[in-house]
PDB file of C-alpha atoms in Angstrom:
ATOM      1  CA  MET A 769      66.173  83.950 101.228  1.00 52.00           C
ATOM      2  CA  ALA A 770      70.061  82.434 101.013  1.00 62.00           C
ATOM      3  CA  GLU A 771      72.500  84.307 102.934  1.00 79.00           C
ATOM      4  CA  VAL A 772      75.261  86.154 101.435  1.00 87.00           C
ATOM      5  CA  ARG A 773      78.285  83.805 100.984  1.00 88.00           C
ATOM      6  CA  VAL A 774      81.638  84.737 101.585  1.00 91.00           C
ATOM      7  CA  ILE A 775      84.691  83.135  99.728  1.00 90.00           C
ATOM      8  CA  GLU A 776      88.239  83.487 101.352  1.00 90.00           C
ATOM      9  CA  ARG A 777      91.378  82.639 100.242  1.00 86.00           C
ATOM     10  CA  PRO A 778      94.388  81.950 103.021  1.00 86.00           C
ATOM     11  CA  ALA A 779      96.201  85.213 103.336  1.00 83.00           C
ATOM     12  CA  PRO A 780     100.156  85.238 101.834  1.00 84.00           C
ATOM     13  CA  ALA A 781     102.799  85.838 104.449  1.00 83.00           C
ATOM     14  CA  THR A 782     103.101  89.415 102.404  1.00 84.00           C
ATOM     15  CA  ALA A 783      99.614  90.393 103.127  1.00 92.00           C
ATOM     16  CA  VAL A 784      99.136  94.293 104.101  1.00 94.00           C
ATOM     17  CA  ALA A 785      95.420  94.126 103.573  1.00 96.00           C
ATOM     18  CA  THR A 786      92.260  92.244 102.518  1.00 96.00           C
ATOM     19  CA  LEU A 787      90.601  92.952  98.947  1.00 97.00           C
ATOM     20  CA  TYR A 788      87.018  92.506  99.169  1.00 97.00           C
ATOM     21  CA  SER A 789      85.367  92.011  95.417  1.00 96.00           C
ATOM     22  CA  PHE A 790      81.843  91.836  94.331  1.00 96.00           C
ATOM     23  CA  PRO A 791      80.691  90.276  90.889  1.00 93.00           C
ATOM     24  CA  HIS A 792      78.868  91.750  88.102  1.00 91.00           C
ATOM     25  CA  ALA A 793      75.236  90.913  87.409  1.00 88.00           C
ATOM     26  CA  GLY A 794      74.758  87.022  87.319  1.00 85.00           C
ATOM     27  CA  GLY A 795      77.943  86.464  88.261  1.00 84.00           C
ATOM     28  CA  ALA A 796      79.472  84.419  91.070  1.00 83.00           C
ATOM     29  CA  ALA A 797      82.367  85.042  93.547  1.00 84.00           C
ATOM     30  CA  GLY A 798      84.502  82.391  92.457  1.00 83.00           C
ATOM     31  CA  GLU A 799      85.847  84.117  89.656  1.00 87.00           C
ATOM     32  CA  TYR A 800      87.399  86.906  92.112  1.00 88.00           C
ATOM     33  CA  ALA A 801      88.354  84.450  94.339  1.00 84.00           C
ATOM     34  CA  ARG A 802      90.745  82.844  91.862  1.00 86.00           C
ATOM     35  CA  TRP A 803      92.641  86.089  91.533  1.00 92.00           C
ATOM     36  CA  ALA A 804      94.640  85.027  94.596  1.00 88.00           C
ATOM     37  CA  ALA A 805      97.543  84.153  92.488  1.00 88.00           C
ATOM     38  CA  HIS A 806      97.856  87.374  91.062  1.00 93.00           C
ATOM     39  CA  THR A 807      97.459  89.840  93.829  1.00 92.00           C
ATOM     40  CA  PRO A 808     100.638  89.562  95.690  1.00 88.00           C
ATOM     41  CA  GLY A 809     100.092  91.491  98.997  1.00 91.00           C
ATOM     42  CA  LEU A 810      96.716  91.115  99.569  1.00 95.00           C
ATOM     43  CA  ARG A 811      94.266  88.737 100.963  1.00 95.00           C
ATOM     44  CA  LEU A 812      91.132  87.855  98.639  1.00 95.00           C
ATOM     45  CA  VAL A 813      87.613  87.662 100.037  1.00 95.00           C
ATOM     46  CA  ALA A 814      84.952  87.609  97.250  1.00 94.00           C
ATOM     47  CA  VAL A 815      81.525  88.277  98.380  1.00 94.00           C
ATOM     48  CA  GLN A 816      78.514  86.249  96.750  1.00 88.00           C
ATOM     49  CA  PRO A 817      74.804  87.237  97.021  1.00 86.00           C
ATOM     50  CA  PRO A 818      72.434  84.496  96.802  1.00 80.00           C
ATOM     51  CA  GLY A 819      71.086  83.266  93.908  1.00 73.00           C
ATOM     52  CA  ARG A 820      74.025  82.102  91.959  1.00 73.00           C
ATOM     53  CA  ALA A 821      76.557  78.958  91.754  1.00 58.00           C
ATOM     54  CA  HIS A 822      76.004  76.823  94.679  1.00 60.00           C
ATOM     55  CA  ASN A 823      72.489  78.804  95.176  1.00 61.00           C
ATOM     56  CA  LEU A 824      71.513  78.953  92.197  1.00 59.00           C
ATOM     57  CA  GLY A 825      67.739  78.979  91.971  1.00 53.00           C
ATOM     58  CA  ALA A 826      67.913  80.266  95.450  1.00 60.00           C
ATOM     59  CA  GLY A 827      65.976  83.684  96.151  1.00 71.00           C
ATOM     60  CA  ALA A 828      67.841  86.711  95.365  1.00 79.00           C
ATOM     61  CA  PHE A 829      68.230  90.201  96.503  1.00 88.00           C
ATOM     62  CA  THR A 830      66.014  92.448  94.001  1.00 91.00           C
ATOM     63  CA  THR A 831      67.091  96.131  95.610  1.00 94.00           C
ATOM     64  CA  MET A 832      69.871  97.822  96.434  1.00 95.00           C
ATOM     65  CA  ALA A 833      68.655  98.072 100.046  1.00 95.00           C
ATOM     66  CA  GLU A 834      68.449  94.883 100.697  1.00 93.00           C
ATOM     67  CA  LEU A 835      71.645  93.805  99.441  1.00 94.00           C
ATOM     68  CA  VAL A 836      73.815  96.278 101.025  1.00 95.00           C
ATOM     69  CA  GLY A 837      72.195  95.956 104.132  1.00 94.00           C
ATOM     70  CA  GLU A 838      72.952  91.791 104.378  1.00 93.00           C
ATOM     71  CA  ILE A 839      76.344  92.626 102.931  1.00 95.00           C
ATOM     72  CA  VAL A 840      77.392  94.968 105.871  1.00 95.00           C
ATOM     73  CA  ALA A 841      75.194  92.788 108.296  1.00 94.00           C
ATOM     74  CA  ARG A 842      77.039  89.494 107.365  1.00 92.00           C
ATOM     75  CA  VAL A 843      80.511  89.956 106.251  1.00 95.00           C
ATOM     76  CA  ARG A 844      83.281  91.051 108.573  1.00 95.00           C
ATOM     77  CA  PHE A 845      85.640  93.753 106.986  1.00 97.00           C
ATOM     78  CA  THR A 846      88.592  93.125 108.818  1.00 93.00           C
ATOM     79  CA  PRO A 847      90.826  96.776 108.295  1.00 95.00           C
ATOM     80  CA  PRO A 848      92.938  97.796 106.546  1.00 96.00           C
ATOM     81  CA  PHE A 849      90.703  96.603 103.670  1.00 97.00           C
ATOM     82  CA  ALA A 850      89.884  97.836  99.997  1.00 98.00           C
ATOM     83  CA  LEU A 851      86.900  97.123  97.857  1.00 98.00           C
ATOM     84  CA  PHE A 852      86.732  96.297  94.332  1.00 98.00           C
ATOM     85  CA  GLY A 853      83.829  95.952  92.204  1.00 97.00           C
ATOM     86  CA  HIS A 854      83.150  95.097  88.603  1.00 96.00           C
ATOM     87  CA  SER A 855      79.921  96.342  86.508  1.00 93.00           C
ATOM     88  CA  LEU A 856      76.587  96.099  88.780  1.00 94.00           C
ATOM     89  CA  GLY A 857      79.131  94.957  91.321  1.00 96.00           C
ATOM     90  CA  ALA A 858      80.997  98.534  91.350  1.00 97.00           C
ATOM     91  CA  LEU A 859      77.779 100.202  92.345  1.00 97.00           C
ATOM     92  CA  VAL A 860      77.605  97.615  95.094  1.00 97.00           C
ATOM     93  CA  ALA A 861      80.949  98.075  96.306  1.00 98.00           C
ATOM     94  CA  PHE A 862      80.418 101.918  96.094  1.00 98.00           C
ATOM     95  CA  GLU A 863      77.265 101.692  98.369  1.00 98.00           C
ATOM     96  CA  VAL A 864      78.705  99.203 101.123  1.00 98.00           C
ATOM     97  CA  ALA A 865      81.622 101.905 101.373  1.00 98.00           C
ATOM     98  CA  ARG A 866      79.373 104.485 102.480  1.00 98.00           C
ATOM     99  CA  ALA A 867      77.445 102.145 104.467  1.00 97.00           C
ATOM    100  CA  LEU A 868      80.447 101.122 106.338  1.00 97.00           C
ATOM    101  CA  VAL A 869      81.478 102.871 109.837  1.00 94.00           C
ATOM    102  CA  THR A 870      84.924 102.128 108.689  1.00 94.00           C
ATOM    103  CA  GLU A 871      85.577 103.040 105.280  1.00 94.00           C
ATOM    104  CA  PRO A 872      87.748 101.263 103.181  1.00 97.00           C
ATOM    105  CA  VAL A 873      91.675 102.499 102.491  1.00 97.00           C
ATOM    106  CA  HIS A 874      90.806 102.293  98.873  1.00 98.00           C
ATOM    107  CA  LEU A 875      87.583 101.854  96.411  1.00 98.00           C
ATOM    108  CA  PHE A 876      88.056 100.152  93.149  1.00 98.00           C
ATOM    109  CA  VAL A 877      85.291 100.644  90.606  1.00 98.00           C
ATOM    110  CA  SER A 878      85.338  99.067  87.054  1.00 97.00           C
ATOM    111  CA  SER A 879      82.909  99.325  84.063  1.00 95.00           C
ATOM    112  CA  PHE A 880      80.364 101.019  85.323  1.00 94.00           C
ATOM    113  CA  PRO A 881      79.573 104.963  85.179  1.00 94.00           C
ATOM    114  CA  ALA A 882      79.219 106.739  88.473  1.00 95.00           C
ATOM    115  CA  PRO A 883      76.061 107.904  90.274  1.00 95.00           C
ATOM    116  CA  PRO A 884      73.224 109.418  89.330  1.00 94.00           C
ATOM    117  CA  LEU A 885      72.569 107.085  86.887  1.00 86.00           C
ATOM    118  CA  THR A 886      70.540 108.061  83.461  1.00 78.00           C
ATOM    119  CA  ARG A 887      68.190 105.501  82.132  1.00 72.00           C
ATOM    120  CA  THR A 888      67.133 105.780  78.535  1.00 65.00           C
ATOM    121  CA  ASP A 889      66.567 101.818  77.803  1.00 75.00           C
ATOM    122  CA  ARG A 890      63.538  99.949  78.673  1.00 80.00           C
ATOM    123  CA  PRO A 891      64.071  98.022  82.112  1.00 87.00           C
ATOM    124  CA  LEU A 892      65.200  94.411  81.569  1.00 85.00           C
ATOM    125  CA  HIS A 893      64.179  92.844  84.577  1.00 92.00           C
ATOM    126  CA  VAL A 894      60.271  92.908  83.511  1.00 88.00           C
ATOM    127  CA  LEU A 895      61.015  91.068  80.460  1.00 90.00           C
ATOM    128  CA  ASP A 896      59.690  87.289  79.921  1.00 90.00           C
ATOM    129  CA  ASP A 897      62.668  84.734  80.042  1.00 89.00           C
ATOM    130  CA  PRO A 898      63.172  84.234  76.331  1.00 90.00           C
ATOM    131  CA  GLY A 899      63.154  87.919  75.807  1.00 91.00           C
ATOM    132  CA  LEU A 900      65.558  88.483  78.843  1.00 90.00           C
ATOM    133  CA  ARG A 901      67.817  85.642  77.856  1.00 93.00           C
ATOM    134  CA  THR A 902      68.061  87.415  74.188  1.00 92.00           C
ATOM    135  CA  GLU A 903      69.014  90.766  76.061  1.00 90.00           C
ATOM    136  CA  VAL A 904      71.772  88.881  78.403  1.00 89.00           C
ATOM    137  CA  GLU A 905      73.395  87.345  75.601  1.00 90.00           C
ATOM    138  CA  LYS A 906      73.321  90.029  73.293  1.00 86.00           C
ATOM    139  CA  ARG A 907      74.866  92.684  75.955  1.00 82.00           C
ATOM    140  CA  TRP A 908      76.947  89.865  77.474  1.00 79.00           C
ATOM    141  CA  GLY A 909      77.863  87.181  75.349  1.00 81.00           C
ATOM    142  CA  PRO A 910      76.417  83.465  75.474  1.00 87.00           C
ATOM    143  CA  LEU A 911      74.973  81.662  78.350  1.00 85.00           C
ATOM    144  CA  PRO A 912      77.447  78.561  79.205  1.00 83.00           C
ATOM    145  CA  ALA A 913      76.348  75.570  77.030  1.00 88.00           C
ATOM    146  CA  ALA A 914      75.447  73.595  79.957  1.00 85.00           C
ATOM    147  CA  THR A 915      72.883  76.253  81.246  1.00 86.00           C
ATOM    148  CA  ARG A 916      71.539  76.681  77.834  1.00 88.00           C
ATOM    149  CA  ALA A 917      70.957  72.890  77.477  1.00 91.00           C
ATOM    150  CA  ASP A 918      69.559  72.405  80.702  1.00 88.00           C
ATOM    151  CA  PRO A 919      65.731  74.188  81.556  1.00 88.00           C
ATOM    152  CA  GLU A 920      65.681  74.146  85.020  1.00 86.00           C
ATOM    153  CA  LEU A 921      69.153  75.487  84.857  1.00 83.00           C
ATOM    154  CA  LEU A 922      68.411  78.019  82.314  1.00 87.00           C
ATOM    155  CA  ALA A 923      65.322  79.183  84.549  1.00 85.00           C
ATOM    156  CA  ALA A 924      67.470  79.390  87.825  1.00 83.00           C
ATOM    157  CA  ALA A 925      70.359  81.742  85.653  1.00 85.00           C
ATOM    158  CA  LEU A 926      67.746  83.783  84.284  1.00 89.00           C
ATOM    159  CA  ALA A 927      65.794  84.409  87.673  1.00 86.00           C
ATOM    160  CA  CYS A 928      69.565  85.240  88.901  1.00 86.00           C
ATOM    161  CA  TYR A 929      70.146  87.833  86.101  1.00 89.00           C
ATOM    162  CA  ARG A 930      66.512  89.190  86.736  1.00 90.00           C
ATOM    163  CA  ALA A 931      66.935  89.711  90.347  1.00 89.00           C
ATOM    164  CA  ASP A 932      70.456  91.678  89.623  1.00 91.00           C
ATOM    165  CA  LEU A 933      69.069  93.895  87.308  1.00 93.00           C
ATOM    166  CA  GLN A 934      66.264  94.904  89.403  1.00 93.00           C
ATOM    167  CA  VAL A 935      68.707  95.483  91.794  1.00 94.00           C
ATOM    168  CA  LEU A 936      70.081  98.052  89.340  1.00 93.00           C
ATOM    169  CA  GLU A 937      67.019  99.149  87.183  1.00 93.00           C
ATOM    170  CA  THR A 938      65.290 100.466  90.721  1.00 93.00           C
ATOM    171  CA  TYR A 939      68.156 101.760  92.224  1.00 95.00           C
ATOM    172  CA  GLU A 940      68.084 105.537  93.368  1.00 94.00           C
ATOM    173  CA  TYR A 941      71.485 107.378  94.111  1.00 95.00           C
ATOM    174  CA  ARG A 942      70.638 109.432  97.149  1.00 94.00           C
ATOM    175  CA  PRO A 943      73.191 112.246  97.994  1.00 95.00           C
ATOM    176  CA  GLY A 944      75.582 112.266 100.395  1.00 95.00           C
ATOM    177  CA  PRO A 945      79.128 113.168 101.983  1.00 95.00           C
ATOM    178  CA  ARG A 946      81.819 111.975  99.780  1.00 97.00           C
ATOM    179  CA  LEU A 947      84.093 109.146 100.855  1.00 98.00           C
ATOM    180  CA  ARG A 948      87.657 109.994 102.142  1.00 96.00           C
ATOM    181  CA  CYS A 949      89.169 107.014 100.655  1.00 97.00           C
ATOM    182  CA  PRO A 950      91.041 107.129  97.527  1.00 97.00           C
ATOM    183  CA  VAL A 951      89.151 105.896  94.324  1.00 98.00           C
ATOM    184  CA  THR A 952      90.163 104.257  91.155  1.00 98.00           C
ATOM    185  CA  ALA A 953      87.966 103.853  88.002  1.00 98.00           C
ATOM    186  CA  ILE A 954      89.111 101.355  85.736  1.00 97.00           C
ATOM    187  CA  VAL A 955      87.644 100.409  82.277  1.00 96.00           C
ATOM    188  CA  GLY A 956      88.214  98.148  79.041  1.00 95.00           C
ATOM    189  CA  GLU A 957      89.827 100.398  76.396  1.00 93.00           C
ATOM    190  CA  GLN A 958      87.096  98.896  73.617  1.00 92.00           C
ATOM    191  CA  GLU A 959      84.032  99.776  76.265  1.00 92.00           C
ATOM    192  CA  PRO A 960      81.758 102.410  74.742  1.00 86.00           C
ATOM    193  CA  GLY A 961      82.192 105.618  76.208  1.00 82.00           C
ATOM    194  CA  GLY A 962      85.731 104.087  77.651  1.00 81.00           C
ATOM    195  CA  ALA A 963      87.493 106.607  79.984  1.00 87.00           C
ATOM    196  CA  ALA A 964      85.014 109.473  79.646  1.00 88.00           C
ATOM    197  CA  TRP A 965      82.420 106.776  80.942  1.00 86.00           C
ATOM    198  CA  MET A 966      84.146 106.427  84.035  1.00 95.00           C
ATOM    199  CA  ALA A 967      85.565 109.935  85.074  1.00 94.00           C
ATOM    200  CA  GLY A 968      82.004 110.992  87.233  1.00 95.00           C
ATOM    201  CA  TRP A 969      83.619 108.572  89.780  1.00 97.00           C
ATOM    202  CA  ARG A 970      86.020 111.618  90.547  1.00 97.00           C
ATOM    203  CA  ASP A 971      83.060 113.350  92.335  1.00 97.00           C
ATOM    204  CA  HIS A 972      82.662 110.829  95.127  1.00 97.00           C
ATOM    205  CA  THR A 973      85.776 111.356  96.806  1.00 98.00           C
ATOM    206  CA  GLU A 974      87.633 113.995  98.977  1.00 97.00           C
ATOM    207  CA  ALA A 975      90.975 111.896  98.298  1.00 96.00           C
ATOM    208  CA  ALA A 976      93.032 110.902  95.195  1.00 96.00           C
ATOM    209  CA  PHE A 977      91.306 109.998  92.353  1.00 97.00           C
ATOM    210  CA  ASP A 978      92.756 107.802  89.485  1.00 97.00           C
ATOM    211  CA  LEU A 979      91.384 106.626  85.904  1.00 97.00           C
ATOM    212  CA  ARG A 980      93.083 103.117  84.483  1.00 97.00           C
ATOM    213  CA  VAL A 981      92.074 102.201  81.057  1.00 96.00           C
ATOM    214  CA  ARG A 982      93.250  98.548  80.529  1.00 95.00           C
ATOM    215  CA  PRO A 983      93.262  96.139  77.332  1.00 94.00           C
ATOM    216  CA  GLY A 984      90.044  94.716  76.434  1.00 93.00           C
ATOM    217  CA  GLY A 985      86.155  95.276  76.565  1.00 91.00           C
ATOM    218  CA  HIS A 986      83.816  94.917  79.392  1.00 90.00           C
ATOM    219  CA  PHE A 987      85.212  91.866  80.640  1.00 90.00           C
ATOM    220  CA  HIS A 988      88.903  92.968  80.761  1.00 93.00           C
ATOM    221  CA  THR A 989      89.186  91.764  83.868  1.00 94.00           C
ATOM    222  CA  ARG A 990      89.583  88.010  82.387  1.00 91.00           C
ATOM    223  CA  GLU A 991      92.208  89.411  80.551  1.00 90.00           C
ATOM    224  CA  ASP A 992      96.019  90.056  81.592  1.00 93.00           C
ATOM    225  CA  LEU A 993      95.218  89.028  85.320  1.00 94.00           C
ATOM    226  CA  ASP A 994      98.644  89.807  86.328  1.00 95.00           C
ATOM    227  CA  GLY A 995      98.551  92.870  84.877  1.00 95.00           C
ATOM    228  CA  LEU A 996      95.170  93.826  87.047  1.00 96.00           C
ATOM    229  CA  GLY A 997      96.055  92.079  89.791  1.00 95.00           C
ATOM    230  CA  GLY A 998      99.604  94.123  90.105  1.00 95.00           C
ATOM    231  CA  LEU A 999      97.658  97.515  89.697  1.00 97.00           C
ATOM    232  CA  LEU A1000      95.318  96.327  92.647  1.00 97.00           C
ATOM    233  CA  SER A1001      98.264  95.185  95.033  1.00 96.00           C
ATOM    234  CA  ASP A1002     100.249  98.143  94.393  1.00 96.00           C
ATOM    235  CA  THR A1003      97.836 100.836  94.678  1.00 97.00           C
ATOM    236  CA  VAL A1004      96.779  99.365  98.004  1.00 97.00           C
ATOM    237  CA  ARG A1005     100.124  98.996  99.544  1.00 94.00           C
ATOM    238  CA  SER A1006     101.398 102.655  97.908  1.00 93.00           C
ATOM    239  CA  GLY A1007      98.231 103.915  99.551  1.00 91.00           C
ATOM    240  CA  LEU A1008      99.023 102.550 103.225  1.00 93.00           C
ATOM    241  CA  ILE A1009     102.376 103.863 102.813  1.00 88.00           C
ATOM    242  CA  ARG A1010     101.464 107.365 101.893  1.00 80.00           C
ATOM    243  CA  ALA A1011      98.756 106.998 104.759  1.00 82.00           C
ATOM    244  CA  GLU A1012     101.690 106.123 107.531  1.00 78.00           C
ATOM    245  CA  ARG A1013     103.833 109.208 105.982  1.00 77.00           C
ATOM    246  CA  GLY A1014     100.996 111.307 106.479  1.00 71.00           C
ATOM    247  CA  VAL A1015     100.394 112.196 102.423  1.00 67.00           C
ATOM    248  CA  THR A1016      96.453 112.630 101.795  1.00 59.00           C
ATOM    249  CA  ARG A1017      96.911 112.945  97.941  1.00 60.00           C
TER     250      ARG A1017
END
């Protein structure tokens, strides 16, 4: 099985912390590595599980335990640091934060409800390839044209989605101590459930909680990158200043 890949961007002279980001189901880390121009004050590190981008077709992790275990073992988290995850990546970032000896200074969770999760739909990872493709494109939009046109590429992309969905659909939340770092939950204004969908993250931290609603839908992360980058950068920087002054909330 291929290893977790880390994509780093050079730290700007003004960097005060590192932001580690985790992709959505079927997503690649390069999307978040490109945020570097929009996140002043932060060094960007994007964490990419195997089975996508340059490793498309390689074996991917199928359980949260093995995915988080590999991330914690392979990625060097340099303090002070924050974590960001979108969709499935939000759940991964949360479990990584719980597993690390040194907690992040901030956790950002985007467009994913807080655990424990309520499952009502039939699992997607057990569908055959045509059924899985139909569900993926119905929920998250068409796959790239180049992927749809190449049978081998399409099969590899669907295998990546299948593995990520298995991670999600077999995940079982285990109660434990609440995080001590602040948590910011971010959601697109057009997402079903909106802010109410994300409010449960408040219960997972002893520190401050903030809920932000942004323009757009589930992939609001692809819109107004300056606004999103400013939110991430300003939140981390202000948190570090508050910590230096001994302000906890």
